[in-house]
mmCIF file of C-alpha atoms in Angstrom:
data_model
loop_
_atom_site.group_PDB
_atom_site.id
_atom_site.type_symbol
_atom_site.label_atom_id
_atom_site.label_comp_id
_atom_site.label_asym_id
_atom_site.label_seq_id
_atom_site.Cartn_x
_atom_site.Cartn_y
_atom_site.Cartn_z
ATOM 1 C CA UNK Y 1 5.504 -3.400 -16.077
ATOM 2 C CA UNK Y 2 5.256 -2.733 -12.832
ATOM 3 C CA UNK Y 3 8.442 -3.942 -10.754
ATOM 4 C CA UNK Y 4 9.400 -3.270 -6.998
ATOM 5 C CA UNK Y 5 12.210 -4.380 -5.293
ATOM 6 C CA UNK Y 6 12.385 -5.850 -1.740
ATOM 7 C CA UNK Y 7 13.260 -2.249 -0.289
ATOM 8 C CA UNK Y 8 9.705 -0.642 -2.179
ATOM 9 C CA UNK Y 9 7.530 -0.295 1.541
ATOM 10 C CA UNK Y 10 3.334 -0.775 0.463
ATOM 11 C CA UNK Y 11 0.875 1.873 2.013
ATOM 12 C CA UNK Y 12 -2.187 1.636 2.475
ATOM 13 C CA UNK Y 13 -4.444 4.201 3.104
ATOM 14 C CA UNK Y 14 -7.164 2.576 5.750
ATOM 15 C CA UNK Y 15 -10.492 3.290 5.932
ATOM 16 C CA UNK Y 16 -12.565 4.804 2.727
ATOM 17 C CA UNK Y 17 -11.111 6.864 -0.267
ATOM 18 C CA UNK Y 18 -13.444 8.978 -2.965
ATOM 19 C CA UNK Y 19 -11.531 7.377 -6.164
ATOM 20 C CA UNK Y 20 -12.234 10.369 -8.417
ATOM 21 C CA UNK Y 21 -9.055 11.743 -7.462
ATOM 22 C CA UNK Y 22 -6.714 11.486 -9.907
ATOM 23 C CA UNK Y 23 -3.299 12.246 -10.418
ATOM 24 C CA UNK Y 24 -3.316 15.705 -8.311
ATOM 25 C CA UNK Y 25 -5.542 14.197 -5.631
ATOM 26 C CA UNK Y 26 -3.863 10.676 -5.026
ATOM 27 C CA UNK Y 27 -0.641 13.070 -4.361
ATOM 28 C CA UNK Y 28 -2.230 15.117 -1.744
ATOM 29 C CA UNK Y 29 -3.218 12.432 0.114
ATOM 30 C CA UNK Y 30 -0.218 10.486 0.858
ATOM 31 C CA UNK Y 31 1.275 13.980 1.546
ATOM 32 C CA UNK Y 32 -1.842 15.613 3.540
ATOM 33 C CA UNK Y 33 -3.192 12.013 4.676
ATOM 34 C CA UNK Y 34 -0.811 9.923 5.302
ATOM 35 C CA UNK Y 35 2.617 11.967 5.677
ATOM 36 C CA UNK Y 36 4.227 10.226 3.548
ATOM 37 C CA UNK Y 37 6.452 12.116 0.049
ATOM 38 C CA UNK Y 38 4.709 10.249 -3.060
ATOM 39 C CA UNK Y 39 7.918 11.123 -4.684
ATOM 40 C CA UNK Y 40 10.071 7.719 -2.323
ATOM 41 C CA UNK Y 41 9.754 5.164 -4.338
ATOM 42 C CA UNK Y 42 6.674 3.685 -1.769
ATOM 43 C CA UNK Y 43 3.822 2.174 -3.357
ATOM 44 C CA UNK Y 44 0.934 4.036 -2.297
ATOM 45 C CA UNK Y 45 -2.970 1.793 -2.722
ATOM 46 C CA UNK Y 46 -6.489 3.527 -1.611
ATOM 47 C CA UNK Y 47 -10.005 1.540 -1.708
ATOM 48 C CA UNK Y 48 -13.503 2.991 -2.110
ATOM 49 C CA UNK Y 49 -16.299 2.907 0.469
ATOM 50 C CA UNK Y 50 -18.176 -0.449 -0.543
ATOM 51 C CA UNK Y 51 -14.379 -1.627 -0.646
ATOM 52 C CA UNK Y 52 -14.335 -2.662 -4.832
ATOM 53 C CA UNK Y 53 -12.384 -1.064 -6.769
ATOM 54 C CA UNK Y 54 -8.048 0.003 -5.725
ATOM 55 C CA UNK Y 55 -6.189 2.915 -6.865
ATOM 56 C CA UNK Y 56 -2.106 2.677 -6.952
ATOM 57 C CA UNK Y 57 0.059 4.984 -6.762
ATOM 58 C CA UNK Y 58 4.077 5.049 -7.890
ATOM 59 C CA UNK Y 59 6.944 7.078 -8.741
ATOM 60 C CA UNK Y 60 8.719 4.981 -10.713
ATOM 61 C CA UNK Y 61 11.388 7.621 -11.086
ATOM 62 C CA UNK Y 62 10.464 9.539 -13.926
ATOM 63 C CA UNK Y 63 6.904 10.333 -13.389
ATOM 64 C CA UNK Y 64 3.672 8.288 -11.446
ATOM 65 C CA UNK Y 65 2.001 6.142 -11.967
ATOM 66 C CA UNK Y 66 -2.295 5.157 -11.471
ATOM 67 C CA UNK Y 67 -3.559 2.645 -11.563
ATOM 68 C CA UNK Y 68 -6.476 1.235 -10.836
ATOM 69 C CA UNK Y 69 -7.993 -2.915 -10.073
ATOM 70 C CA UNK Y 70 -11.532 -3.232 -10.490
ATOM 71 C CA UNK Y 71 -13.657 -6.336 -9.365
ATOM 72 C CA UNK Y 72 -16.364 -7.919 -10.461
ATOM 73 C CA UNK Y 73 -17.789 -9.479 -7.618
ATOM 74 C CA UNK Y 74 -16.574 -9.412 -4.037
ATOM 75 C CA UNK Y 75 -15.003 -6.829 -2.212
ATOM 76 C CA UNK Y 76 -10.630 -6.363 -0.684
ATOM 77 C CA UNK Y 77 -10.002 -7.399 2.528
ATOM 78 C CA UNK Y 78 -9.637 -3.475 3.681
ATOM 79 C CA UNK Y 79 -8.515 -1.986 6.990
ATOM 80 C CA UNK Y 80 -11.015 0.032 8.659
ATOM 81 C CA UNK Y 81 -9.562 3.926 9.902
ATOM 82 C CA UNK Y 82 -10.045 2.864 13.727
ATOM 83 C CA UNK Y 83 -6.836 5.287 15.080
ATOM 84 C CA UNK Y 84 -6.474 9.016 14.844
ATOM 85 C CA UNK Y 85 -3.407 11.008 12.553
ATOM 86 C CA UNK Y 86 -1.880 10.250 10.374
ATOM 87 C CA UNK Y 87 -0.192 6.899 12.046
ATOM 88 C CA UNK Y 88 -3.822 6.256 12.742
ATOM 89 C CA UNK Y 89 -4.687 6.393 8.749
ATOM 90 C CA UNK Y 90 -1.637 4.685 7.269
ATOM 91 C CA UNK Y 91 -1.013 0.137 7.390
ATOM 92 C CA UNK Y 92 2.541 -0.565 5.506
ATOM 93 C CA UNK Y 93 2.235 -3.976 3.742
ATOM 94 C CA UNK Y 94 5.238 -6.086 1.549
ATOM 95 C CA UNK Y 95 4.964 -7.102 -2.075
ATOM 96 C CA UNK Y 96 4.088 -10.865 -0.759
ATOM 97 C CA UNK Y 97 0.896 -9.688 0.767
ATOM 98 C CA UNK Y 98 0.213 -6.345 -2.129
ATOM 99 C CA UNK Y 99 -0.371 -10.299 -4.004
ATOM 100 C CA UNK Y 100 -2.789 -11.822 -1.330
ATOM 101 C CA UNK Y 101 -4.258 -8.546 -1.166
ATOM 102 C CA UNK Y 102 -4.888 -7.844 -4.850
ATOM 103 C CA UNK Y 103 -5.604 -12.317 -4.699
ATOM 104 C CA UNK Y 104 -8.205 -12.185 -2.757
ATOM 105 C CA UNK Y 105 -7.144 -13.088 0.164
ATOM 106 C CA UNK Y 106 -7.949 -11.755 3.951
ATOM 107 C CA UNK Y 107 -4.349 -10.262 5.615
ATOM 108 C CA UNK Y 108 -5.718 -10.593 9.225
ATOM 109 C CA UNK Y 109 -7.173 -14.222 8.226
ATOM 110 C CA UNK Y 110 -3.442 -15.616 8.271
ATOM 111 C CA UNK Y 111 0.163 -15.264 9.935
ATOM 112 C CA UNK Y 112 3.533 -14.679 9.543
ATOM 113 C CA UNK Y 113 6.640 -16.885 9.891
ATOM 114 C CA UNK Y 114 8.960 -15.392 12.688
ATOM 115 C CA UNK Y 115 12.377 -14.736 11.341
ATOM 116 C CA UNK Y 116 14.111 -12.216 10.794
ATOM 117 C CA UNK Y 117 13.783 -10.013 7.972
ATOM 118 C CA UNK Y 118 16.294 -6.696 7.683
ATOM 119 C CA UNK Y 119 13.763 -4.019 7.570
ATOM 120 C CA UNK Y 120 14.358 -1.182 4.549
ATOM 121 C CA UNK Y 121 17.206 1.657 6.532
ATOM 122 C CA UNK Y 122 18.218 -1.486 9.571
ATOM 123 C CA UNK Y 123 21.772 -1.468 10.338
ATOM 124 C CA UNK Y 124 22.937 -4.910 10.158
ATOM 125 C CA UNK Y 125 26.099 -5.712 12.695
ATOM 126 C CA UNK Y 126 29.326 -6.548 10.704
ATOM 127 C CA UNK Y 127 30.925 -10.135 12.760
ATOM 128 C CA UNK Y 128 34.536 -8.975 13.369
#
C-alpha cells in the first residue's frame, strides 16, 4: 500500500506519454522531460493520448513502484501540453487533488478554498 505524507508532491506530466514505458523509461522521463529527481520520494503521474490510462512512478526509499490504471469507460481530465520547456511539461497537485483526479473529478472545474497552507520547504516565522 502506498501512503503519502503532507510533504509528498504529486507531479503530472502534462500532455500524452507512451504507456509502453516501464521503470527505466518513466525514470528517464522524470529526469529529462520534467527536470526532477525520480528518487525524491514524490509521485509522478503520466497519461496516454486518449486519456484512458495512467501510470505512476514512486520511489519508496528502497525501490521504485510503477502502478497503472485503465478506465473501462470515460476519460481522465488531464492538462494539455501548452507550454514549452521543463516548467511547461509538468503540473503539481496535492494528495487531495490526486484522489479527486482518480475519482473522475475534473480539477479545472473545481476551486480551492482560500486558506493558508504551509508549502513543503517553507520556513515559518517564530513568535517571540
